[in-house]
Amino acid sequence: MFDIKIDSDNGRVLGEIIVDSYFFDKSKYDYAFYLYRNNERIDLAWYSNSMSVIFNVEDAFGDFYIKAYIRDIAYGDKRAFSSNVLAIKIN
């Protein structure tokens, strides 16, 4: 049901939660993102109503992935999903 998209662009790592269900009501949830490089968490974006994130990672290289958290606003239940690993070199 959920897929985490990861991409890079000009010193930034971009992440987005992709939902493949017509019935998903995104307003009932909030979203957080952790950025990992070489299996170490290097940045985070705390819970908000945005299903996408931009991390600035200038002068970095390595294997990056994003872990996204989806939290039910009414009940506090959380689910986590990870992107694929993206090997990038940013100059």
C-alpha positions as semicolon CSV with decimal commas, in nm:
position;residue;x (nm);y (nm);z (nm)
1;M;0,000;0,000;0,000
2;F;0,289;0,239;0,076
3;D;0,610;0,295;-0,117
4;I;0,890;0,534;-0,025
5;K;1,047;0,711;-0,321
6;I;1,405;0,838;-0,295
7;D;1,600;1,054;-0,540
8;S;1,886;1,304;-0,540
9;D;1,923;1,646;-0,699
10;N;2,196;1,912;-0,657
11;G;2,309;1,831;-0,304
12;R;1,967;1,725;-0,186
13;V;1,804;1,391;-0,112
14;L;1,432;1,390;-0,190
15;G;1,180;1,155;-0,035
16;E;0,811;1,100;-0,087
17;I;0,547;0,862;0,043
18;I;0,355;0,709;-0,246
19;V;0,015;0,560;-0,162
20;D;-0,147;0,313;-0,400
21;S;-0,492;0,313;-0,242
22;Y;-0,779;0,532;-0,352
23;F;-0,934;0,504;-0,004
24;F;-0,638;0,641;0,193
25;D;-0,731;0,972;0,363
26;K;-0,396;1,152;0,405
27;S;-0,550;1,414;0,635
28;K;-0,594;1,151;0,910
29;Y;-0,218;1,096;0,938
30;D;0,105;1,283;0,987
31;Y;0,448;1,188;0,857
32;A;0,810;1,187;0,971
33;F;1,127;1,102;0,781
34;Y;1,473;0,981;0,881
35;L;1,766;0,999;0,640
36;Y;2,033;0,730;0,665
37;R;2,377;0,721;0,506
38;N;2,571;0,395;0,522
39;N;2,319;0,267;0,783
40;E;2,371;0,566;1,015
41;R;2,091;0,817;1,075
42;I;2,220;1,160;0,971
43;D;1,907;1,378;0,961
44;L;1,537;1,379;1,038
45;A;1,220;1,570;0,964
46;W;0,972;1,552;1,252
47;Y;0,601;1,479;1,211
48;S;0,407;1,714;0,985
49;N;0,123;1,688;0,734
50;S;0,366;1,672;0,439
51;M;0,411;1,342;0,257
52;S;0,743;1,458;0,107
53;V;1,077;1,579;0,239
54;I;1,397;1,744;0,118
55;F;1,727;1,683;0,300
56;N;2,036;1,894;0,220
57;V;2,348;1,673;0,212
58;E;2,625;1,873;0,049
59;D;2,970;1,714;0,010
60;A;2,836;1,369;0,094
61;F;2,858;1,033;-0,070
62;G;2,747;0,684;0,018
63;D;2,448;0,459;0,030
64;F;2,138;0,655;0,132
65;Y;1,790;0,547;0,227
66;I;1,488;0,707;0,390
67;K;1,273;0,559;0,661
68;A;0,926;0,714;0,667
69;Y;0,686;0,699;0,959
70;I;0,311;0,731;0,922
71;R;0,121;0,814;1,243
72;D;-0,255;0,799;1,292
73;I;-0,344;1,140;1,438
74;A;-0,645;1,019;1,637
75;Y;-0,494;0,703;1,788
76;G;-0,116;0,757;1,773
77;D;-0,049;0,425;1,597
78;K;0,269;0,432;1,387
79;R;0,396;0,234;1,090
80;A;0,741;0,256;0,935
81;F;0,847;0,198;0,574
82;S;1,191;0,220;0,413
83;S;1,296;0,324;0,066
84;N;1,536;0,134;-0,152
85;V;1,904;0,218;-0,108
86;L;2,036;0,487;-0,342
87;A;2,413;0,508;-0,398
88;I;2,502;0,872;-0,464
89;K;2,800;1,102;-0,477
90;I;2,731;1,470;-0,423
91;N;3,008;1,722;-0,489
